Amino acid sequence: MPPRQNRPTINQVAAAAGVTKSSVSRAFTRPEMLSEETVRKIFAAAEELGYVPNHTARALSTGRHGNIALIVPDVANPFFPPLIRAAQAEADRSDYCVFLGNSDENPKQEDKLIGRFGGQVEGFVLVSSRLSDAQIIEHAGRAPLVLINRDVPGIPRVLIDSATGVAQAVAHLAELGHRKLVYVGGPHGSWSNKQRRSAVRRAARKLGLEVVVISNEFPAFEFGRKVTPSVLATGATAAIAFDDLTAQGMLAELAEQGVAVPDDFSVVGCDDVLGAATFPALTTVSNRSVEAGRAALNLLMDMLQNQAIRDVRYVLDTSLVIRKTTGPAESALQ
Amino acid sequence: MPPRQNRPTINQVAAAAGVTKSSVSRAFTRPEMLSEETVRKIFAAAEELGYVPNHTARALSTGRHGNIALIVPDVANPFFPPLIRAAQAEADRSDYCVFLGNSDENPKQEDKLIGRFGGQVEGFVLVSSRLSDAQIIEHAGRAPLVLINRDVPGIPRVLIDSATGVAQAVAHLAELGHRKLVYVGGPHGSWSNKQRRSAVRRAARKLGLEVVVISNEFPAFEFGRKVTPSVLATGATAAIAFDDLTAQGMLAELAEQGVAVPDDFSVVGCDDVLGAATFPALTTVSNRSVEAGRAALNLLMDMLQNQAIRDVRYVLDTSLVIRKTTGPAESALQ
DNA sequence: GCTTGACATGCAACCGGTTGCATTAAATAG
DNA sequence: CTATTTAATGCAACCGGTTGCATGTCAAGC
């Protein structure tokens, strides 16, 4: 095993190049201050020794770490990975490293993570944060912070407006003749959930449909299955789920129970994370998480450059993607 | 906006508590060295001022950053998120922060990321690394490093042995009467791909089946669609895909072309990332990525404790999950 | 030929902690 | 009651860079 952990320091390079460490430091940060020859000499010595500036030491004296933190409720929820990837790529373009945190839908955990990261990051992106407004405002006061899918006035935020798509979904179901539908909700603290729920209610009221709301905490396939009997028990003929995973779980349970989709019952998902991979292919609301990740990172980078914090509210709207899980109400269960 | 960035330092706490900074430092790191009363005094002062130790400064003097880096080829590939989540949770238990890197299946990018992270992490986990053995060995010499799904002797590694499951898949197809099958490959540098390919070949030889191998670089739904015509052109009656995503793409394209699965053609995936969500539900090889993530992190934590590096080769084996995309060859296309 | 700048480099303090050793006070031993 | 431990705390160097200011050099300006 080769020797480990003894990277050369600025002092060794300085000695090798016959200059002081100030010059070495400048050669790497502001070479225009030095004569070309000195810079050349220093680079040669650095190369020779395999010198790489120590990130930590630099961060300590400059206060700039070149790191940001991205916190999501659940990495394994397919909504997030594309967003994470987009954010990551964007950070990379500015030579930033990304800490990833998984809050497990838990405000305590989220707070703990922010504390752990704080002090080694220049800024935060909180996705679908489960923290209270007050907590978010407090953290935003300590470090640049951008929200995704959380609407706190004064804090820069990127919102995927699923309300537009959800309203279209309700209209679509109304057109198909459905009169009563269930909204199968998501996590309590979720802004997206509130937004979707109220969009369903609003659209339904306008169109004269009846709505029943059923809640749950951890959006996932399994929950979709468990909740299905209560959904059917309402006597509704269609359901709009908080997300595709929940919808998928419902689809599986409906199939199990011999309820045909869309003939007997219509299902609409949200976020289009499964594409056309379910059977029947899921009617759902489109998702713009990649753009959201990118936009949030740009916003954050912007804040890090000119530390003026503008009250940005960047909204991405969505639309209904009609596939095969919605059909006429005539034939549906009554 | 509240004042930003002026966190109290150890000196201010020291002044407030009427002690020196050494004592404050010790109160947080080795309180047993101090009298109970002093510790109490210091904690009170720290609490009062809202003091939090500066991670960066601490890392600089101790060399321990409390960070690790996890690098994957593609965050958005559904194989990885559960693994990431498991690794994350495990890191969390030891109060470690996780940098996430996305190499885009690109060795250059992977190398760049390792460089960027190096110096602020104590160790690396490389998942399905696309680097050369030599590069991996070099990096492993500089910092503790654990591999997942990459088999380099001398480097601690966790391997998901899909060979067992793949062999079962071939046997299953043989039993169904198939005589010729296609292996639809994955990325060139991928250990898993090599392993699966040779497992297919070996099992096929043993059972007297004919195998055609078709390759691709970026495993994904789209590729699965694109490759399907060439797969059909071989005249084979079944295919085993490098991963579920590729298989899913094939399923979509087969449906499009009116080829019935499993009546006309059988498809087997690998990694079971989609569960039963495809239609028909995909026959695939089980996946143990959660355990792999957990195991890799435990290994790494172990290496960080007692820096002895043992040559660990931890193998998790897999099995075939039979669902609905495989059927008898009799009725298949000829 | 002496002053004035501009430019290149060095000096030393600083970022915010940690830690080996020295110092002091209190406790125990002889 | 003095000698010796032992426990608690302080001192100062160190981790590896960055940066404001001082210094020195050389060329142009008058």
XYZ file of C-alpha atoms (C1' of nucleotides) in Angstrom:
728
model
C 0.000 0.000 0.000
C 1.550 3.353 -0.987
C 2.047 5.995 1.680
C -1.174 7.720 2.492
C -2.223 11.116 3.597
C 0.997 13.034 3.214
C 0.150 15.432 0.521
C 2.737 18.151 -0.024
C 1.910 21.554 1.397
C 2.338 25.030 0.094
C 5.495 25.350 2.164
C 7.203 22.463 0.453
C 6.365 23.878 -2.936
C 7.670 27.249 -1.808
C 10.942 25.728 -0.681
C 11.312 23.772 -3.888
C 10.648 26.824 -6.010
C 12.785 29.116 -3.883
C 10.006 31.551 -3.023
C 7.751 32.151 -0.021
C 4.405 30.566 0.466
C 2.677 33.853 -0.308
C 3.921 33.581 -3.842
C 2.831 30.001 -4.162
C -0.572 30.917 -2.903
C -0.767 33.773 -5.389
C 0.423 31.608 -8.240
C -2.724 29.577 -7.733
C -5.202 32.278 -6.920
C -4.014 35.487 -8.605
C -1.173 34.613 -10.982
C -1.418 38.004 -12.669
C 0.226 39.492 -9.600
C 3.391 37.527 -10.231
C 5.976 37.597 -12.975
C 5.451 34.961 -15.585
C 8.708 33.343 -14.775
C 7.927 32.963 -11.089
C 4.581 31.443 -11.897
C 6.235 28.987 -14.230
C 8.790 28.042 -11.619
C 6.114 27.522 -9.000
C 3.903 25.459 -11.257
C 6.860 23.304 -12.178
C 7.687 22.685 -8.528
C 4.037 22.009 -7.704
C 3.712 19.582 -10.572
C 6.897 17.840 -9.528
C 5.684 17.348 -5.982
C 2.118 16.575 -6.934
C 0.827 19.505 -4.974
C -2.900 20.116 -4.742
C -4.194 23.043 -2.681
C -5.824 21.977 0.552
C -9.486 22.674 0.248
C -10.075 22.815 3.975
C -7.314 25.252 4.737
C -8.441 27.476 1.939
C -12.005 27.356 3.134
C -10.932 28.277 6.625
C -9.185 31.444 5.593
C -11.491 32.555 2.814
C -14.797 31.373 4.183
C -15.601 29.983 0.757
C -15.950 26.212 0.810
C -17.084 25.553 -2.705
C -19.767 23.268 -1.291
C -23.516 23.389 -1.203
C -26.039 21.136 0.467
C -29.077 19.620 -1.167
C -31.652 18.138 1.166
C -34.525 15.979 -0.012
C -37.158 14.056 1.934
C -36.425 10.711 0.294
C -33.728 9.996 -2.252
C -35.434 6.797 -3.257
C -38.640 8.527 -4.250
C -38.346 8.645 -8.035
C -39.417 12.258 -8.111
C -36.092 13.387 -6.707
C -33.247 11.655 -8.522
C -33.647 13.553 -11.799
C -33.818 16.771 -9.827
C -30.731 15.809 -7.861
C -28.906 14.959 -11.009
C -29.785 18.262 -12.651
C -28.769 20.239 -9.586
C -25.568 18.302 -9.384
C -24.674 18.976 -13.004
C -25.351 22.640 -12.518
C -23.202 22.793 -9.391
C -20.479 21.026 -11.257
C -20.378 23.737 -13.884
C -19.379 26.165 -11.159
C -16.961 23.720 -9.543
C -19.111 23.234 -6.498
C -19.398 19.992 -4.560
C -22.792 18.821 -3.406
C -23.653 17.324 -0.051
C -26.767 15.236 -0.273
C -29.037 14.900 2.722
C -32.012 12.624 3.180
C -34.487 13.873 5.751
C -36.747 10.803 5.718
C -39.732 13.160 5.620
C -38.745 14.136 9.126
C -38.338 17.778 10.224
C -36.056 16.836 13.110
C -33.754 14.956 10.815
C -33.819 17.805 8.336
C -32.832 20.244 11.016
C -30.065 17.980 12.186
C -28.699 17.688 8.670
C -28.720 21.428 8.166
C -26.747 21.776 11.357
C -24.255 19.153 10.293
C -23.732 20.710 6.895
C -23.735 24.299 8.122
C -20.242 25.624 8.420
C -18.990 23.637 5.519
C -21.336 24.821 2.832
C -21.970 28.177 1.302
C -25.624 27.573 0.720
C -28.578 25.227 0.866
C -31.233 23.924 -1.447
C -34.153 22.459 0.446
C -36.466 20.331 -1.633
C -40.012 19.846 -0.391
C -38.856 20.889 3.035
C -40.838 19.581 5.983
C -39.639 22.329 8.310
C -41.874 25.068 9.641
C -41.813 28.486 7.989
C -40.154 29.882 11.092
C -37.370 27.325 10.987
C -36.799 27.957 7.305
C -36.630 31.693 7.825
C -34.163 31.225 10.622
C -31.882 29.053 8.539
C -32.178 31.380 5.588
C -30.902 34.130 7.846
C -27.752 32.204 8.524
C -26.850 31.121 5.008
C -28.069 31.549 1.452
C -30.953 29.181 0.967
C -33.254 28.319 -1.906
C -36.445 26.327 -1.640
C -37.998 23.965 -4.119
C -41.694 23.252 -3.761
C -42.125 25.280 -0.663
C -43.587 28.753 -0.715
C -42.210 30.987 2.015
C -42.411 34.695 1.204
C -39.035 36.370 1.317
C -37.112 33.187 0.628
C -36.044 32.542 -2.960
C -38.050 29.590 -4.197
C -38.780 27.470 -7.198
C -42.263 26.072 -7.366
C -43.615 23.388 -9.602
C -47.188 24.472 -9.943
C -49.009 21.200 -10.157
C -52.252 23.085 -9.541
C -52.650 23.808 -13.242
C -52.234 20.167 -14.173
C -54.398 18.946 -11.317
C -57.181 21.318 -12.318
C -56.965 19.907 -15.833
C -57.222 16.431 -14.366
C -60.418 17.309 -12.515
C -61.845 18.891 -15.649
C -60.891 15.800 -17.634
C -62.664 13.539 -15.136
C -65.710 15.805 -15.105
C -65.849 15.637 -18.866
C -65.761 11.867 -18.667
C -68.858 12.071 -16.520
C -67.423 11.423 -13.049
C -69.384 13.121 -10.238
C -67.502 12.043 -7.150
C -63.772 11.626 -6.724
C -61.191 10.990 -4.029
C -58.015 12.938 -3.481
C -55.469 10.582 -1.949
C -53.135 12.935 -0.137
C -49.455 13.133 0.680
C -47.314 14.163 3.650
C -48.813 16.599 6.081
C -46.119 19.264 5.900
C -45.829 19.115 2.148
C -46.507 22.277 0.217
C -47.148 20.267 -2.919
C -49.765 18.277 -1.098
C -51.585 21.366 0.130
C -51.400 22.860 -3.297
C -52.732 19.787 -5.035
C -55.447 19.214 -2.512
C -56.752 22.738 -2.754
C -56.494 22.685 -6.539
C -58.643 19.563 -6.583
C -61.176 21.146 -4.246
C -61.299 24.396 -6.148
C -61.712 22.782 -9.545
C -64.275 20.331 -8.216
C -66.358 23.087 -6.654
C -66.317 25.012 -9.885
C -67.467 21.995 -11.842
C -69.903 20.753 -9.249
C -68.077 17.545 -8.341
C -67.979 15.975 -4.931
C -64.538 15.402 -3.360
C -63.420 13.164 -0.515
C -59.915 13.642 0.872
C -57.926 10.756 2.337
C -54.509 11.431 3.834
C -51.263 9.598 4.391
C -47.794 10.422 5.544
C -45.174 8.588 3.560
C -46.040 8.615 -0.113
C -45.148 5.283 -1.613
C -46.359 2.215 -3.436
C -47.309 0.383 -0.270
C -49.467 3.191 0.969
C -51.282 3.252 -2.340
C -52.217 -0.364 -1.853
C -53.337 0.052 1.754
C -55.518 3.028 1.103
C -57.384 1.545 -1.825
C -60.181 -0.180 0.133
C -61.092 3.092 1.864
C -61.050 4.804 -1.500
C -63.466 2.302 -2.961
C -65.627 2.500 0.140
C -66.397 6.143 -0.574
C -68.351 5.155 -3.633
C -66.338 7.528 -5.822
C -65.624 6.529 -9.420
C -62.224 8.141 -9.758
C -59.197 9.126 -7.705
C -56.410 11.623 -8.023
C -53.334 10.575 -6.096
C -50.716 12.836 -4.523
C -48.060 11.176 -6.626
C -47.401 8.455 -9.166
C -46.089 6.020 -6.607
C -49.289 6.152 -4.628
C -51.258 5.843 -7.852
C -49.191 2.863 -8.857
C -49.866 1.181 -5.549
C -53.567 1.784 -6.047
C -53.396 0.314 -9.540
C -51.782 -2.822 -8.173
C -54.401 -3.200 -5.457
C -57.288 -2.492 -7.820
C -55.999 -5.179 -10.177
C -55.709 -7.534 -7.228
C -59.300 -6.860 -6.247
C -60.511 -7.343 -9.782
C -61.511 -3.737 -10.291
C -60.806 -2.874 -13.927
C -59.027 0.367 -14.727
C -60.251 2.498 -16.395
C -63.521 0.647 -16.997
C -64.616 0.355 -13.388
C -62.483 3.063 -11.861
C -60.262 5.916 -13.058
C -56.920 6.832 -11.521
C -54.758 9.914 -12.017
C -51.232 10.225 -10.693
C -49.028 13.212 -10.262
C -45.413 13.995 -11.221
C -45.084 11.649 -14.177
C -42.129 9.819 -12.691
C -43.057 6.447 -14.110
C -43.516 7.484 -17.683
C -45.656 4.955 -19.505
C -44.238 2.117 -17.427
C -47.337 1.222 -15.429
C -50.134 -0.883 -16.732
C -52.419 0.521 -17.805
C -50.174 3.501 -18.609
C -50.899 6.104 -15.979
C -52.716 9.341 -16.690
C -50.780 11.859 -14.647
C -49.668 15.457 -14.214
C -46.403 16.396 -15.847
C -43.315 17.069 -13.831
C -40.634 19.649 -14.271
C -38.238 18.552 -11.599
C -35.172 18.737 -13.809
C -35.853 22.356 -14.608
C -36.616 23.008 -10.959
C -33.282 21.576 -9.853
C -31.434 23.557 -12.429
C -33.263 26.769 -11.641
C -32.745 26.414 -7.895
C -29.054 25.952 -8.369
C -28.769 28.917 -10.646
C -30.620 30.989 -8.118
C -28.279 29.871 -5.367
C -25.151 30.499 -7.417
C -26.528 33.910 -8.129
C -26.962 34.603 -4.445
C -23.428 33.481 -3.762
C -22.043 35.890 -6.339
C -23.907 39.078 -5.532
C -25.055 38.514 -2.011
C -28.098 40.648 -2.573
C -31.050 38.388 -1.897
C -33.952 39.123 -4.123
C -37.345 37.776 -3.258
C -37.632 35.435 -6.206
C -40.641 33.224 -6.792
C -40.011 31.132 -9.847
C -43.027 29.136 -10.958
C -43.015 26.243 -13.394
C -46.425 25.122 -14.411
C -47.633 21.729 -15.424
C -50.250 20.030 -17.507
C -52.213 16.820 -17.641
C -50.738 13.878 -19.527
C -53.603 11.676 -20.581
C -52.774 7.994 -20.893
C -54.859 4.943 -20.177
C -56.052 4.988 -16.584
C -58.927 7.384 -17.058
C -62.155 6.567 -18.826
C -65.867 7.347 -18.952
C -67.835 7.131 -15.745
C -70.862 5.398 -17.315
C -69.457 1.958 -16.913
C -67.907 2.637 -13.530
C -68.841 1.104 -10.187
C -71.625 2.884 -8.423
C -32.835 39.803 6.925
C -30.987 38.876 10.111
C -27.210 39.293 10.213
C -25.454 36.505 8.418
C -22.199 34.697 8.737
C -21.011 35.963 12.093
C -21.117 32.862 14.117
C -19.437 33.177 17.501
C -15.994 31.621 17.802
C -14.356 29.607 20.466
C -12.592 32.747 21.675
C -15.811 34.568 22.371
C -17.126 31.637 24.322
C -13.858 31.500 26.233
C -14.059 35.166 27.111
C -17.695 34.848 28.179
C -16.932 31.841 30.359
C -13.731 33.309 31.764
C -11.470 30.515 30.575
C -9.063 30.018 27.684
C -9.992 28.592 24.352
C -8.197 25.367 25.173
C -10.761 24.697 27.830
C -13.636 25.490 25.536
C -12.212 23.164 22.965
C -11.856 20.448 25.557
C -15.338 20.996 26.881
C -16.590 19.935 23.480
C -14.137 17.205 22.652
C -12.935 15.700 25.920
C -15.081 17.040 28.733
C -13.772 14.395 31.124
C -10.549 16.348 31.286
C -12.310 19.311 32.862
C -14.053 19.824 36.155
C -17.777 19.481 35.965
C -18.280 23.039 36.984
C -16.062 24.424 34.259
C -17.825 22.350 31.666
C -21.149 23.644 32.889
C -19.946 27.228 32.734
C -18.640 26.773 29.207
C -21.763 25.088 27.946
C -23.861 27.840 29.438
C -21.785 30.498 27.700
C -21.830 28.576 24.438
C -25.571 28.138 24.625
C -26.023 31.802 25.393
C -23.992 32.873 22.377
C -25.331 30.182 20.093
C -21.897 28.741 19.568
C -21.407 25.850 17.183
C -17.907 24.465 16.583
C -16.526 25.344 13.183
C -16.338 22.174 11.198
C -13.713 23.461 8.803
C -11.320 24.678 11.440
C -11.658 21.445 13.289
C -11.028 19.449 10.143
C -7.936 21.481 9.416
C -6.287 20.738 12.687
C -7.433 17.173 13.182
C -7.461 15.979 9.603
C -10.814 14.406 10.280
C -13.545 15.964 8.191
C -16.447 13.756 9.057
C -17.258 13.547 5.366
C -17.246 10.779 2.840
C -17.859 10.812 -0.889
C -20.198 8.533 -2.760
C -19.807 8.480 -6.514
C -22.300 6.843 -8.830
C -22.509 6.753 -12.617
C -26.041 8.111 -12.814
C -28.184 9.223 -9.917
C -31.284 9.027 -12.033
C -30.815 5.353 -12.819
C -33.293 3.710 -10.445
C -30.740 1.149 -9.392
C -28.823 3.733 -7.403
C -31.215 5.786 -5.285
C -32.045 2.996 -2.824
C -28.344 2.262 -2.502
C -27.597 5.949 -1.972
C -30.285 6.176 0.615
C -29.010 3.163 2.522
C -25.440 4.427 2.442
C -26.617 7.802 3.576
C -28.524 6.393 6.506
C -25.538 4.370 7.542
C -23.219 7.380 7.320
C -25.688 9.327 9.363
C -25.481 6.848 12.196
C -21.805 7.708 12.523
C -22.397 11.430 12.088
C -20.787 11.538 8.699
C -21.847 13.821 5.871
C -22.069 12.454 2.362
C -20.931 14.157 -0.807
C -22.721 12.759 -3.788
C -21.029 12.708 -7.181
C -22.501 11.813 -10.524
C -19.936 10.629 -13.034
C -22.304 10.431 -16.015
C -20.757 7.064 -16.849
C -17.611 8.994 -17.672
C -14.186 8.066 -16.252
C -12.829 11.590 -16.779
C -15.678 13.081 -14.847
C -15.282 10.477 -12.137
C -11.623 11.314 -11.795
C -12.383 14.995 -11.658
C -14.925 14.440 -8.913
C -12.525 12.389 -6.849
C -10.031 15.215 -7.124
C -12.574 17.793 -6.083
C -13.712 15.780 -3.097
C -10.245 14.662 -2.092
C -8.944 16.734 0.766
C -12.335 17.208 2.270
C -13.370 13.636 2.753
C -11.972 10.804 4.787
C -12.944 8.143 2.328
C -14.683 7.181 -0.869
C -17.315 4.740 -2.003
C -17.211 4.209 -5.742
C -20.282 2.533 -7.157
C -19.946 0.760 -10.491
C -16.807 2.753 -11.124
C -15.847 3.340 -14.732
C -12.192 4.011 -13.890
C -9.370 1.683 -14.849
C -7.986 -0.705 -12.253
C -4.788 1.328 -12.185
C -6.624 4.543 -11.448
C -8.647 2.895 -8.725
C -5.552 1.467 -7.107
C -3.891 4.855 -7.222
C -6.812 6.569 -5.557
C -7.115 3.818 -3.002
C -3.517 4.517 -2.066
C -4.343 8.088 -1.227
C -7.485 7.581 0.806
C -9.634 4.774 2.176
C -11.811 3.565 -0.646
C -14.488 0.930 -1.014
C -15.895 -0.333 -4.279
C -19.366 -1.530 -5.067
C -19.808 -3.747 -8.104
C -16.231 -3.559 -9.177
C -13.779 -6.323 -8.468
C -10.239 -5.080 -7.984
C -8.073 -7.418 -5.898
C -6.629 -5.683 -2.868
C -9.351 -3.041 -2.705
C -12.214 -3.676 -0.283
C -15.290 -4.325 -2.391
C -18.923 -5.266 -2.207
C -20.196 -7.248 -5.139
C -23.729 -8.008 -6.074
C -23.320 -11.317 -7.780
C -25.956 -11.205 -10.443
C -24.292 -14.200 -12.093
C -26.286 -16.597 -9.943
C -29.577 -14.967 -10.880
C -28.630 -14.610 -14.519
C -27.697 -18.279 -14.718
C -31.090 -19.114 -13.268
C -32.664 -16.925 -15.925
C -30.903 -18.802 -18.705
C -31.940 -22.112 -17.164
C -35.495 -20.871 -16.865
C -35.540 -19.903 -20.550
C -33.996 -23.213 -21.552
C -36.675 -25.030 -19.608
C -39.295 -23.051 -21.474
C -37.819 -24.394 -24.677
C -35.880 -21.396 -25.963
C -32.824 -22.305 -28.053
C -31.418 -18.937 -29.024
C -31.283 -15.790 -26.936
C -29.829 -12.300 -26.995
C -27.883 -10.643 -24.220
C -28.460 -6.907 -24.489
C -25.399 -5.439 -22.795
C -24.547 -2.442 -20.666
C -21.686 0.056 -20.398
C -18.318 -1.071 -21.612
C -16.355 -0.480 -18.412
C -19.002 -1.973 -16.184
C -18.009 -4.915 -14.046
C -21.643 -5.912 -13.683
C -21.988 -6.005 -17.430
C -18.971 -8.258 -17.886
C -20.185 -10.472 -15.126
C -23.676 -10.793 -16.511
C -22.491 -11.324 -20.038
C -20.140 -14.096 -19.104
C -22.726 -15.682 -16.826
C -25.149 -15.777 -19.733
C -22.521 -17.287 -22.009
C -21.421 -19.865 -19.495
C -24.924 -21.018 -18.628
C -25.924 -21.073 -22.289
C -22.939 -23.197 -23.243
C -23.712 -25.628 -20.482
C -27.318 -25.941 -21.606
C -26.560 -25.911 -25.302
C -28.222 -22.580 -26.093
C -27.047 -20.117 -28.702
C -26.280 -16.564 -27.514
C -25.943 -13.307 -29.427
C -24.503 -10.308 -27.599
C -25.538 -6.769 -28.468
C -23.883 -3.854 -26.641
C -24.700 -0.308 -25.663
C -23.156 2.390 -23.584
C -25.740 4.249 -21.581
C -28.254 1.847 -20.072
C -31.684 3.407 -20.257
C -35.231 3.109 -21.500
C -34.459 4.813 -24.787
C -31.659 2.459 -25.596
C -33.919 -0.477 -24.964
C -36.300 0.815 -27.598
C -33.599 1.523 -30.152
C -31.956 -1.852 -29.849
C -35.107 -3.899 -30.190
C -35.154 -4.176 -34.001
C -31.629 -5.602 -34.029
C -32.637 -7.994 -31.270
C -35.577 -9.272 -33.290
C -33.416 -9.466 -36.390
C -31.250 -12.117 -34.756
C -34.131 -14.546 -34.846
C -33.791 -15.250 -31.128
C -36.940 -15.968 -29.110
C -35.830 -14.405 -25.838
C -33.589 -11.683 -24.477
C -31.864 -10.989 -21.217
C -31.188 -7.300 -20.725
C -28.356 -5.713 -18.773
C -30.882 -3.941 -16.593
C -34.574 -3.385 -16.020
C -34.567 -0.012 -17.722
C -33.269 -1.487 -20.921
C -35.769 -4.328 -20.614
C -38.551 -1.867 -20.070
C -37.588 0.040 -23.190
C -37.632 -3.199 -25.114
C -41.064 -4.037 -23.751
C -42.363 -0.692 -24.933
C -40.898 -1.130 -28.388
C -42.109 -4.714 -28.669
C -45.632 -3.600 -27.769
C -45.352 -0.844 -30.350
C -44.352 -3.346 -33.013
C -47.149 -5.691 -32.087
C -44.881 -8.408 -30.735
C -46.688 -10.034 -27.813
C -44.772 -10.666 -24.606
C -44.389 -13.410 -23.493
C -46.297 -15.204 -26.254
C -44.122 -14.136 -29.154
C -41.009 -13.158 -27.270
C -39.639 -13.454 -23.737
C -37.773 -10.713 -21.899
C -35.765 -10.858 -18.690
C -34.471 -7.768 -16.892
C -31.889 -7.395 -14.217
C -31.822 -5.558 -10.858
C -35.522 -5.595 -10.106
C -35.741 -1.838 -9.818
C -39.205 -1.569 -11.256
C -40.907 -4.115 -9.087
C -44.079 -5.326 -10.710
C -44.694 -1.944 -12.276
C -44.144 -2.825 -15.914
C -46.686 -4.486 -18.099
C -46.464 -7.347 -18.350
C -44.737 -7.525 -14.965
C -41.073 -8.063 -15.667
C -39.259 -11.296 -14.964
C -35.948 -10.126 -13.594
C -32.962 -10.833 -11.377
C -33.245 -9.673 -7.787
C -31.263 -6.749 -6.523
C -29.512 -6.228 -3.244
C -28.425 -2.678 -3.657
C -29.670 -1.576 -0.258
C -27.574 -4.192 1.469
C -24.653 -3.329 -0.779
C -24.831 0.339 0.163
C -25.046 -0.488 3.818
C -22.221 -3.007 3.669
C -19.925 -0.656 1.771
C -20.436 2.046 4.302
C -19.796 -0.276 7.193
C -16.630 -1.409 5.522
C -15.497 2.152 5.029
C -16.312 3.161 8.588
C -14.344 0.167 9.694
C -11.353 1.271 7.682
C -11.587 4.740 9.172
C -11.509 3.347 12.687
C -8.703 0.847 12.496
C -6.785 1.945 9.489
C -5.724 -1.572 8.754
C -7.047 -2.346 5.310
C -8.098 -5.891 4.932
C -8.642 -7.310 1.511
C -12.353 -7.785 1.828
C -14.484 -9.216 -0.942
C -18.061 -9.207 0.192
C -20.401 -10.994 -2.173
C -24.177 -10.756 -2.182
C -25.831 -13.212 -4.449
C -29.079 -12.940 -6.315
C -31.849 -15.026 -7.738
C -34.385 -14.982 -10.515
C -37.766 -13.385 -9.868
C -40.224 -14.928 -12.267
C -43.094 -12.682 -13.282
C -44.952 -12.420 -16.557
C -42.531 -11.598 -19.357
C -41.214 -15.096 -19.891
C -43.142 -17.914 -21.483
C -42.800 -21.076 -23.545
C -40.866 -20.905 -26.781
C -43.324 -23.039 -28.758
C -45.531 -20.165 -29.708
C -42.675 -17.730 -30.230
C -41.581 -16.080 -33.472
C -39.240 -18.147 -35.520
C 21.038 62.365 -10.960
C 17.433 62.134 -7.750
C 12.470 61.454 -7.169
C 8.412 58.902 -8.097
C 5.805 54.985 -9.336
C 4.812 50.573 -10.702
C 5.653 46.047 -10.096
C 7.166 41.806 -7.824
C 7.872 39.551 -3.669
C 8.338 38.863 1.320
C 6.623 39.324 6.168
C 3.469 38.293 9.482
C -1.130 38.177 11.128
C -5.219 35.721 10.645
C -9.052 32.049 9.798
C -10.963 28.822 14.264
C -10.039 25.288 16.089
C -6.640 21.097 18.581
C -3.089 19.375 21.479
C 1.620 18.457 23.776
C 3.711 20.355 27.418
C 4.166 23.500 31.359
C 2.127 25.365 35.406
C -0.521 25.585 39.412
C -3.407 23.991 43.037
C -5.252 20.368 45.603
C -4.933 15.625 47.301
C -2.350 11.797 48.911
C 1.673 9.606 50.750
C 5.480 9.114 53.859
C 4.591 18.876 57.822
C 7.012 18.253 53.668
C 7.498 15.442 49.290
C 5.020 13.506 45.545
C 1.080 12.546 42.756
C -2.839 13.831 40.423
C -6.201 16.782 38.393
C -7.459 21.086 36.144
C -6.225 24.701 33.308
C -3.238 27.775 30.594
C 0.351 28.656 27.006
C 1.782 28.500 22.529
C 2.648 26.031 18.410
C 0.397 23.998 14.712
C -3.004 22.572 10.754
C -2.359 24.923 5.452
C -3.654 28.176 3.357
C -4.869 33.878 2.295
C -4.013 38.726 2.296
C -2.945 43.702 3.829
C 0.972 46.045 4.174
C 5.985 46.761 3.975
C 10.076 46.331 1.374
C 13.041 46.226 -2.444
C 14.060 46.892 -7.468
C 14.090 48.951 -11.613
C 12.604 52.188 -15.146
C 10.578 56.326 -16.440
C 10.008 61.397 -15.424
C 11.740 65.997 -14.606
